[in-house]
Coordinates of C-alpha atoms and ligand atoms in Angstrom, one line a residue:
M1 CA 0.1 0.0 0.2
S2 CA 1.3 3.5 -1.0
S3 CA 2.3 5.4 1.8
D4 CA -0.3 8.1 1.1
A5 CA -3.3 5.7 1.4
I6 CA -5.5 5.5 4.6
T7 CA -7.0 2.5 5.7
I8 CA -10.6 3.3 7.0
F9 CA -11.7 0.8 9.6
D10 CA -15.3 1.0 10.3
T11 CA -16.3 0.3 13.8
T12 CA -20.0 1.2 13.6
L13 CA -21.1 -2.6 13.9
R14 CA -18.8 -3.0 17.3
D15 CA -18.1 0.2 18.9
G16 CA -21.2 1.9 17.5
E17 CA -23.7 -0.9 18.2
Q18 CA -22.1 -0.9 21.8
S19 CA -24.2 2.5 22.4
P20 CA -27.4 2.2 24.5
G21 CA -30.2 1.8 22.1
C22 CA -28.5 1.1 19.1
S23 CA -28.6 -2.6 19.0
M24 CA -29.3 -4.0 15.6
T25 CA -30.9 -7.6 14.6
T26 CA -28.7 -9.8 12.6
D27 CA -30.4 -8.9 9.1
E28 CA -29.8 -5.4 10.1
K29 CA -26.1 -5.7 10.6
L30 CA -26.0 -7.8 7.0
E31 CA -27.8 -4.7 5.6
V32 CA -25.3 -2.3 7.1
A33 CA -22.5 -4.4 6.1
K34 CA -23.4 -4.4 2.4
A35 CA -23.7 -0.5 2.8
L36 CA -20.1 -0.2 4.2
V37 CA -19.0 -2.7 1.4
E38 CA -20.5 -0.3 -1.3
L39 CA -19.1 2.7 0.6
G40 CA -15.7 1.5 0.0
V41 CA -14.5 1.1 3.8
D42 CA -11.3 -1.1 4.1
V43 CA -12.0 -3.3 7.1
I44 CA -15.4 -3.6 8.8
E45 CA -15.4 -4.8 12.4
A46 CA -18.2 -6.8 12.5
G47 CA -18.9 -7.4 16.3
F48 CA -17.7 -9.1 19.4
P49 CA -18.2 -12.6 19.0
I50 CA -17.9 -13.7 22.5
A51 CA -20.4 -11.0 23.8
S52 CA -23.4 -13.1 22.9
P53 CA -24.8 -15.6 20.5
G54 CA -26.7 -12.7 18.5
D55 CA -23.0 -11.3 18.2
F56 CA -21.3 -14.2 17.3
E57 CA -23.8 -15.3 14.3
A58 CA -23.6 -11.9 12.8
V59 CA -19.9 -12.0 12.6
K60 CA -19.9 -15.2 10.8
R61 CA -22.8 -14.4 8.2
I62 CA -20.8 -11.2 7.5
A63 CA -17.4 -13.0 7.0
Q64 CA -19.4 -15.7 5.0
E65 CA -21.1 -13.0 2.7
F66 CA -18.5 -10.3 2.7
G67 CA -15.4 -11.6 3.7
S68 CA -13.9 -12.2 0.1
R69 CA -14.5 -8.3 -0.8
T70 CA -13.7 -6.6 2.4
T71 CA -11.5 -7.3 5.6
I72 CA -14.1 -8.6 8.1
C73 CA -12.5 -8.2 11.6
G74 CA -13.9 -9.5 14.7
L75 CA -13.1 -8.2 18.5
A76 CA -11.4 -10.3 21.3
R77 CA -10.3 -9.5 24.8
S78 CA -6.8 -11.0 25.7
K79 CA -8.6 -14.1 26.8
I80 CA -8.3 -17.5 25.1
D81 CA -12.0 -18.4 25.1
D82 CA -12.4 -14.8 23.5
I83 CA -10.0 -15.7 20.5
Q84 CA -11.3 -18.9 19.9
R85 CA -14.7 -17.7 19.8
A86 CA -13.7 -14.8 17.3
G87 CA -11.6 -17.4 15.4
E88 CA -14.6 -19.5 15.0
A89 CA -16.5 -16.7 13.9
L90 CA -14.0 -15.2 11.3
K91 CA -13.1 -18.8 9.6
H92 CA -15.2 -18.4 6.4
A93 CA -13.7 -14.9 5.5
E94 CA -11.1 -14.8 2.6
K95 CA -9.9 -11.7 4.3
A96 CA -10.3 -12.1 7.9
R97 CA -8.5 -10.0 10.8
M98 CA -8.8 -10.6 14.6
H99 CA -8.2 -7.7 16.9
V100 CA -7.0 -8.4 20.4
F101 CA -7.3 -5.9 23.1
L102 CA -5.7 -5.2 26.6
A103 CA -5.9 -2.3 28.9
T104 CA -2.4 -0.7 29.7
S105 CA -2.8 2.5 31.5
S106 CA -1.6 2.7 35.3
I107 CA -5.6 3.2 36.2
H108 CA -6.9 0.3 34.1
R109 CA -3.6 -1.9 35.2
E110 CA -4.3 -1.2 39.0
H111 CA -7.9 -0.7 39.6
K112 CA -9.7 -2.9 36.8
L113 CA -7.0 -5.8 35.7
K114 CA -5.1 -5.8 38.7
M115 CA -2.0 -6.7 36.8
S116 CA 1.5 -5.7 36.8
K117 CA 3.1 -4.2 34.0
D118 CA 5.0 -7.6 33.3
Q119 CA 1.9 -9.4 33.5
I120 CA 0.4 -7.0 31.1
V121 CA 3.2 -7.4 28.7
Q122 CA 3.4 -11.4 28.9
T123 CA -0.3 -11.7 28.4
A124 CA -0.5 -9.4 25.5
V125 CA 2.2 -11.6 23.5
E126 CA 0.8 -14.7 24.4
M127 CA -2.7 -13.7 23.1
V128 CA -1.3 -12.0 20.1
K129 CA 0.5 -15.4 19.6
R130 CA -2.7 -17.6 20.1
A131 CA -4.9 -15.3 18.0
H132 CA -1.9 -15.4 15.0
D133 CA -2.5 -19.1 15.2
L134 CA -5.9 -18.9 14.1
I135 CA -5.9 -15.9 11.8
P136 CA -2.7 -14.2 10.3
N137 CA -4.1 -10.7 10.1
I138 CA -3.8 -9.5 13.8
E139 CA -4.5 -5.9 15.3
F140 CA -3.7 -5.3 18.7
S141 CA -4.7 -2.5 20.9
P142 CA -3.2 -1.3 23.9
E143 CA -6.7 -0.2 25.6
D144 CA -6.6 3.6 27.3
A145 CA -3.2 3.8 25.2
A146 CA -3.7 7.8 25.2
R147 CA -3.2 7.7 29.0
T148 CA -0.4 5.0 29.3
E149 CA 3.1 5.8 30.1
L150 CA 5.1 6.4 26.7
D151 CA 8.1 4.0 27.5
F152 CA 5.6 1.2 28.9
L153 CA 3.4 2.0 25.8
C154 CA 6.5 1.6 23.6
E155 CA 7.3 -1.8 25.2
V156 CA 4.0 -3.2 24.8
V157 CA 3.7 -2.3 21.4
E158 CA 7.3 -3.8 20.0
K159 CA 6.6 -7.1 21.9
A160 CA 3.0 -7.2 20.1
I161 CA 4.6 -6.6 16.9
D162 CA 7.2 -9.5 17.8
A163 CA 4.5 -11.6 18.4
G164 CA 2.7 -11.3 15.1
A165 CA 0.4 -7.9 15.2
T166 CA 0.6 -6.3 12.1
T167 CA -1.7 -3.3 13.0
I168 CA -1.1 -1.3 16.1
N169 CA -4.1 0.6 17.0
I170 CA -3.9 3.5 19.8
P171 CA -7.3 4.1 21.3
D172 CA -8.1 7.1 23.5
T173 CA -10.6 5.1 25.1
V174 CA -12.2 7.6 27.2
G175 CA -11.6 10.9 24.9
Y176 CA -9.0 12.5 27.0
A177 CA -6.6 13.5 24.6
T178 CA -6.0 16.7 22.7
P179 CA -4.9 16.9 19.2
D180 CA -1.1 18.0 20.2
Q181 CA -1.1 15.0 22.8
F182 CA -2.4 12.7 20.6
F183 CA 0.2 13.7 17.6
N184 CA 2.7 13.2 20.2
V185 CA 1.9 9.8 21.4
I186 CA 2.1 8.8 17.5
R187 CA 5.0 10.4 16.6
H188 CA 7.0 9.1 19.7
L189 CA 5.7 5.3 18.9
K190 CA 6.9 6.0 15.2
Q191 CA 10.4 7.2 16.6
N192 CA 11.3 4.9 19.3
V193 CA 9.6 1.6 18.8
P194 CA 12.6 -0.6 16.6
N195 CA 10.2 -2.6 14.8
I196 CA 7.4 -0.2 13.9
G197 CA 8.0 -0.3 10.1
K198 CA 6.4 -3.8 10.4
A199 CA 3.0 -2.7 11.6
V200 CA 0.6 -0.1 10.4
L201 CA -0.4 2.6 13.1
S202 CA -4.0 3.3 13.6
T203 CA -6.3 5.7 16.0
H204 CA -9.3 4.9 17.7
C205 CA -10.4 8.2 19.2
H206 CA -13.9 8.9 21.3
N207 CA -15.6 12.0 21.5
D208 CA -16.0 12.7 25.1
L209 CA -14.4 16.3 24.6
G210 CA -15.7 16.7 21.0
L211 CA -12.0 15.9 19.8
A212 CA -12.4 12.8 18.0
V213 CA -11.9 13.9 14.4
A214 CA -9.4 16.5 15.4
N215 CA -7.1 13.9 17.4
S216 CA -7.7 11.3 14.7
L217 CA -6.3 13.7 11.9
A218 CA -3.5 14.7 14.1
G219 CA -2.7 11.2 14.2
V220 CA -2.6 11.0 10.5
E221 CA -0.4 14.0 10.7
A222 CA 2.1 12.1 13.1
G223 CA 2.1 8.9 10.4
A224 CA -0.7 6.9 11.5
R225 CA -2.4 5.1 8.2
Q226 CA -5.6 3.2 9.8
I227 CA -8.3 5.5 11.1
E228 CA -11.0 3.8 13.5
C229 CA -14.3 5.4 12.8
T230 CA -18.0 5.0 13.0
I231 CA -20.9 6.2 10.8
N232 CA -22.5 9.6 12.4
G233 CA -20.0 9.3 14.9
L234 CA -22.0 6.5 16.6
G235 CA -20.3 4.6 20.1
E236 CA -19.9 4.4 23.5
R237 CA -20.9 7.7 25.4
A238 CA -20.5 10.6 23.0
G239 CA -19.2 8.3 20.3
N240 CA -16.3 7.3 18.0
A241 CA -14.5 9.8 15.3
A242 CA -17.3 10.1 12.6
L243 CA -16.0 8.5 9.3
E244 CA -17.9 10.9 6.8
E245 CA -16.1 14.0 8.9
I246 CA -12.8 12.4 8.4
V247 CA -13.1 11.4 5.0
M248 CA -14.2 14.4 3.9
A249 CA -11.7 16.5 5.8
L250 CA -9.0 14.2 4.4
R251 CA -10.7 15.1 0.9
T252 CA -11.2 18.4 0.9
R253 CA -8.1 19.5 2.5
G254 CA -6.0 17.2 0.7
D255 CA -3.6 20.0 -0.1
H256 CA -2.9 20.0 3.6
Y257 CA -3.2 16.0 4.6
K258 CA -1.7 14.6 1.2
V259 CA -3.4 11.3 1.8
H260 CA -6.3 9.6 0.2
T261 CA -9.1 7.1 0.9
N262 CA -11.1 4.6 -0.8
I263 CA -14.4 5.9 0.2
N264 CA -17.1 6.4 -2.7
T265 CA -18.1 9.6 -1.1
P266 CA -21.4 10.0 -2.7
K267 CA -22.6 7.1 -0.6
L268 CA -21.6 9.1 2.8
F269 CA -25.3 10.4 2.9
P270 CA -27.3 7.6 2.1
T271 CA -25.4 5.6 4.3
S272 CA -25.8 7.7 7.2
R273 CA -29.4 7.8 6.8
L274 CA -29.5 3.9 6.7
I275 CA -27.6 3.9 10.1
S276 CA -29.8 6.5 11.5
R277 CA -33.1 4.3 10.4
I278 CA -31.7 1.2 11.7
T279 CA -30.3 2.4 15.2
G280 CA -33.0 5.1 15.5
M281 CA -30.4 7.7 16.8
Q282 CA -31.2 11.0 14.9
V283 CA -28.4 13.2 13.2
Q284 CA -28.7 16.5 14.3
R285 CA -29.7 19.0 11.7
N286 CA -26.4 21.0 11.6
K287 CA -24.1 17.9 11.8
A288 CA -21.0 18.4 9.6
I289 CA -21.4 16.5 6.2
V290 CA -24.7 14.6 6.6
G291 CA -26.8 16.9 8.6
Q292 CA -30.0 18.0 6.9
N293 CA -28.6 21.7 7.0
A294 CA -25.0 20.9 5.9
F295 CA -25.6 22.4 2.6
A296 CA -28.4 25.0 3.5
H297 CA -27.8 28.6 2.7
E298 CA -30.2 30.7 4.5
A299 CA -28.6 34.3 4.9
G300 CA -29.6 36.4 2.4
I301 CA -25.7 37.4 1.3
H302 CA -24.5 34.1 1.2
Q303 CA -27.3 33.3 -1.5
H304 CA -26.0 36.1 -3.4
G305 CA -22.4 35.1 -3.1
M306 CA -23.6 31.4 -4.1
L307 CA -25.2 32.7 -7.2
Q308 CA -22.2 34.5 -8.4
N309 CA -19.9 31.5 -7.7
R310 CA -20.6 28.7 -5.5
S311 CA -17.4 28.8 -4.1
T312 CA -17.9 31.9 -2.1
Y313 CA -19.4 29.9 0.5
E314 CA -19.4 25.9 -0.6
I315 CA -16.2 24.2 0.1
M316 CA -17.6 20.9 -0.8
R317 CA -20.2 19.9 -3.3
P318 CA -23.5 18.7 -1.9
E319 CA -23.5 15.8 -4.7
D320 CA -20.0 14.7 -3.5
V321 CA -21.5 13.3 -0.3
G322 CA -24.8 12.5 -2.0
Y323 CA -27.0 14.8 -0.2
V324 CA -30.7 14.7 -0.8
G325 CA -32.4 18.3 0.0
T326 CA -36.1 19.0 0.1
N327 CA -36.2 19.8 -3.6
L328 CA -39.6 19.9 -4.8
V329 CA -39.9 17.1 -7.3
L330 CA -42.8 15.6 -8.4
G331 CA -46.7 15.6 -8.8
K332 CA -49.3 12.9 -9.3
H333 CA -49.0 13.5 -13.0
S334 CA -45.2 13.1 -13.1
G335 CA -45.8 9.4 -14.3
R336 CA -44.0 6.0 -13.4
H337 CA -41.0 7.1 -16.1
A338 CA -40.3 10.5 -14.1
F339 CA -40.6 8.6 -11.0
R340 CA -38.1 5.9 -11.7
D341 CA -35.6 8.3 -12.9
R342 CA -35.9 10.4 -9.5
V343 CA -35.8 7.2 -7.3
K344 CA -32.5 6.3 -9.4
H345 CA -31.0 9.8 -8.9
L346 CA -32.0 9.4 -5.3
G347 CA -29.4 6.1 -5.5
F348 CA -31.7 3.5 -4.9
E349 CA -32.0 0.3 -6.8
L350 CA -35.5 -1.4 -6.4
T351 CA -36.9 -4.6 -7.2
D352 CA -40.1 -4.5 -9.5
E353 CA -42.1 -5.4 -7.0
L354 CA -41.1 -2.8 -4.4
F355 CA -40.9 -0.1 -7.1
Q356 CA -44.2 -0.8 -7.8
K357 CA -45.3 -0.7 -4.1
I358 CA -43.6 2.5 -3.6
F359 CA -44.9 4.1 -6.8
D360 CA -48.3 3.2 -5.7
E361 CA -48.0 4.9 -2.4
F362 CA -46.4 8.1 -4.2
I363 CA -49.4 8.5 -5.9
A364 CA -51.7 8.0 -2.9
L365 CA -49.3 10.6 -1.0
A366 CA -49.4 12.9 -3.9
D367 CA -53.0 12.8 -3.9
K368 CA -53.3 13.7 -0.3
K369 CA -50.4 16.3 -0.1
K370 CA -49.8 19.1 -2.6
D371 CA -46.2 18.9 -2.8
V372 CA -43.9 15.8 -3.1
F373 CA -40.2 16.4 -2.0
D374 CA -37.3 14.4 -2.4
S375 CA -37.2 13.7 1.3
D376 CA -40.8 12.3 1.1
I377 CA -39.6 9.9 -1.8
V378 CA -36.7 8.7 0.5
A379 CA -38.6 8.4 3.5
L380 CA -41.5 6.4 1.6
I381 CA -38.5 3.7 0.3
E382 CA -36.6 3.5 3.6
N383 CA -40.0 2.9 5.3
H384 CA -40.2 -0.5 3.6
T385 CA -36.6 -1.8 4.1
G386 CA -36.2 -4.7 6.7
E387 CA -39.8 -5.2 6.6
S388 CA -39.7 -8.8 5.2
T389 CA -38.0 -10.1 8.1
D390 CA -40.4 -8.7 10.4
E391 CA -42.0 -11.4 12.8
W392 CA -45.7 -9.3 12.9
Q393 CA -47.3 -7.2 10.3
L394 CA -50.1 -4.6 10.9
L395 CA -52.9 -5.1 8.2
N396 CA -55.5 -2.7 9.6
F397 CA -56.4 -0.6 12.6
H398 CA -59.3 1.5 14.0
T399 CA -59.2 4.0 16.9
L400 CA -61.7 6.4 18.8
A401 CA -60.8 9.0 20.8
G402 CA -62.2 12.6 21.7
T403 CA -63.6 14.4 24.8
N404 CA -65.5 12.5 27.1
V405 CA -65.0 9.0 25.6
L406 CA -62.8 6.3 26.8
P407 CA -60.0 6.0 24.0
T408 CA -59.9 2.7 22.1
A409 CA -57.9 0.8 19.8
T410 CA -58.4 -2.2 17.6
V411 CA -55.9 -3.9 15.5
E412 CA -55.9 -6.7 12.9
M413 CA -52.3 -8.4 12.4
K414 CA -50.7 -11.3 10.4
R415 CA -47.7 -13.4 11.4
N416 CA -45.1 -13.8 8.8
G417 CA -45.6 -16.9 7.0
S418 CA -49.3 -17.4 8.3
D419 CA -52.7 -16.4 6.5
E420 CA -54.8 -16.3 10.0
V421 CA -55.7 -12.9 10.7
I422 CA -55.5 -12.0 14.5
R423 CA -57.5 -9.1 16.1
E424 CA -57.5 -7.2 19.5
A425 CA -58.8 -4.4 21.3
S426 CA -57.4 -2.2 24.3
T427 CA -58.4 0.9 25.7
G428 CA -55.8 3.3 26.7
D429 CA -54.9 7.0 27.8
G430 CA -55.4 8.1 24.2
P431 CA -55.5 6.7 20.9
I432 CA -51.8 6.2 20.7
D433 CA -51.5 4.6 23.9
A434 CA -54.4 2.3 23.1
I435 CA -53.0 1.0 19.9
F436 CA -49.7 0.2 21.6
C437 CA -51.5 -1.8 24.3
A438 CA -53.6 -3.7 21.4
L439 CA -50.1 -4.4 19.4
E440 CA -48.6 -5.8 23.0
R441 CA -51.5 -8.1 23.3
V442 CA -51.3 -9.6 20.0
V443 CA -47.4 -10.0 20.3
Q444 CA -47.8 -11.0 23.7
V445 CA -44.6 -8.7 24.6
S446 CA -45.1 -6.0 27.5
A447 CA -42.8 -3.1 27.0
T448 CA -42.0 0.4 28.4
L449 CA -42.1 3.2 26.4
R450 CA -38.9 5.1 26.9
D451 CA -38.9 7.9 24.1
Y452 CA -41.6 9.2 21.6
H453 CA -40.7 11.7 18.7
V454 CA -42.4 12.9 15.8
K455 CA -41.0 15.2 13.3
S456 CA -42.3 16.0 9.7
V457 CA -40.3 14.9 6.8
S458 CA -40.9 17.9 4.4
S459 CA -43.0 21.3 5.1
G460 CA -46.6 22.1 4.9
K461 CA -49.6 20.9 7.2
D462 CA -50.1 17.9 4.9
A463 CA -46.3 16.9 5.4
Q464 CA -45.8 13.2 6.3
G465 CA -45.0 12.6 9.9
E466 CA -42.1 10.4 11.0
V467 CA -42.2 9.0 14.2
S468 CA -39.3 7.2 16.3
V469 CA -39.9 5.5 19.4
E470 CA -37.8 3.5 21.9
I471 CA -39.0 0.7 24.4
S472 CA -37.4 -1.2 26.7
I473 CA -37.9 -4.9 27.5
D474 CA -36.0 -6.8 30.2
D475 CA -33.3 -3.9 30.4
H476 CA -32.9 -3.8 26.4
N477 CA -33.8 -1.1 24.6
Y478 CA -35.3 -1.1 21.2
H479 CA -36.2 1.4 18.6
G480 CA -38.6 1.7 15.7
K481 CA -39.7 4.4 12.8
G482 CA -43.1 4.8 11.3
L483 CA -44.2 7.2 8.5
S484 CA -47.6 8.3 7.3
T485 CA -49.5 11.5 7.0
D486 CA -51.7 10.1 9.9
V487 CA -49.5 10.2 13.1
V488 CA -51.5 7.4 14.8
A489 CA -50.7 5.3 11.8
A490 CA -47.0 6.4 12.1
S491 CA -46.9 5.7 15.9
A492 CA -48.4 2.1 15.2
Q493 CA -45.9 1.4 12.7
A494 CA -43.1 2.6 14.6
Y495 CA -44.0 0.7 18.1
L496 CA -44.5 -2.7 16.1
K497 CA -41.1 -2.1 14.3
A498 CA -39.6 -1.9 17.9
L499 CA -41.6 -4.8 19.0
N500 CA -40.3 -7.1 16.0
R501 CA -36.7 -6.2 16.5
A502 CA -37.2 -7.3 20.5
L503 CA -38.6 -10.5 19.2
A504 CA -35.7 -11.1 16.7
D505 CA -33.2 -10.3 19.4
R506 CA -34.7 -12.8 21.6
K507 CA -34.7 -15.4 18.8
A508 CA -31.1 -14.7 18.0
N509 CA -29.8 -15.2 21.3
A510 CA -31.9 -18.2 22.4
K511 CA -30.0 -20.2 19.7
Ligands
KIV601 O1 -12.3 2.4 22.8 C1 -11.3 1.6 23.1 O2 -10.3 1.5 23.9 C2 -12.0 0.3 22.4 C3 -11.2 -0.7 22.3 C4 -11.8 -2.2 22.3 C5 -10.2 -0.6 21.2 O3 -13.1 0.2 21.8
ZN602 ZN1 -14.0 2.4 21.4

């Protein structure tokens, strides 16, 4: 690999999925892995196989399906059982990597591991060797490296490389580093570890102080050639370095960084939306690169400048990141052809069957609402993804509510693979609560509603409403989204989606 190529290591499916409420089903993980392959990431960290049967299954299936196109990585603590389990999950990938970690900072050594420096070195060496016996491509991370004494860090890194590690990842586990300090850690390792030339140095920065991207870029300037990051900056606590920000900073400021990545940047926006839909984690409107306002110019003086020459106020073109705005696009007379072109332009490839379904919904929507925007079309399409694997489907519902009446709801539902229609009814505090209770009765799961949001997809009183819910069942959180011009219908879809996710999770972890 040339010295100006940066390896993009995506950990959305591991560190990202670890953040509360962001858990994904195996099918969703496969959908994310496919999107990451198409985005062009070099390494996908698909999960932590020992963590649960569901995690193991997901890593194994991703390794089987995508392991010939992209390197698939599985995480393991420095423990024999972890390493064996990761080796088992990864064995079908043509390009497999195992990521072994062990904390090295004095705080972690003394309070968490209760191990001496010598024991840390010995364990790291032994476990890297064990992992290397199973998979030749080994990454080693000294956890909390950014708070580790530099001389000890050099010792661990040198021994891990001697034991077979070919990537050395430097985590700022608690997001404590500053760009200057992180630069110095990487530079110190480059200058003081005698065998450092045999390994690629990598960054893994958390965002507790909002410095994850800045620290990762400082690492690149000091000589790191792999960056670990996540879509939308998902991850433990305040998250990890955001992939889209890293990639666009390196590309837009190529004059400064003089490195490149393999990322297919027009896929950044669609991938960000996919992750947001699947994890239920909303992207803030003013988020760099993928926020809805990232390319919106409101101020008159800016608009005037843009009309004269876009470069007055624009450092990246929206199309370079696949940005979808709220352009007014089509009306009900636009026809199939124009609709198909628009769908293609938005970056979707649909089967004929799904295209017909979405086209019918588009016509129905155009009948109900005056203006149909790009964002409406994207929302209609995204609303259908993943539905074929849902265990329960809502066929019809009816609600009754008003002043001085007891709110009630009835639902008609069907289980995947069966034609039997099941009906249930319930009362509630309001029509939405009543419908949630009726859904729970059919599915026979009782959940606690933790969060409920409704937002409009585009503008106007007749806009489609997108409802997001988060529920909790047995200490696990699940989310769901629903879409309709009727918020009761959108709420029912969102709640059922979350219940379906909980059922899929139970099934995956019962194996
Ligand atoms: O933040 C961290 O230290 C990690 C390690 C497992 C690499 O995620
Ligand atoms: Zn991490």
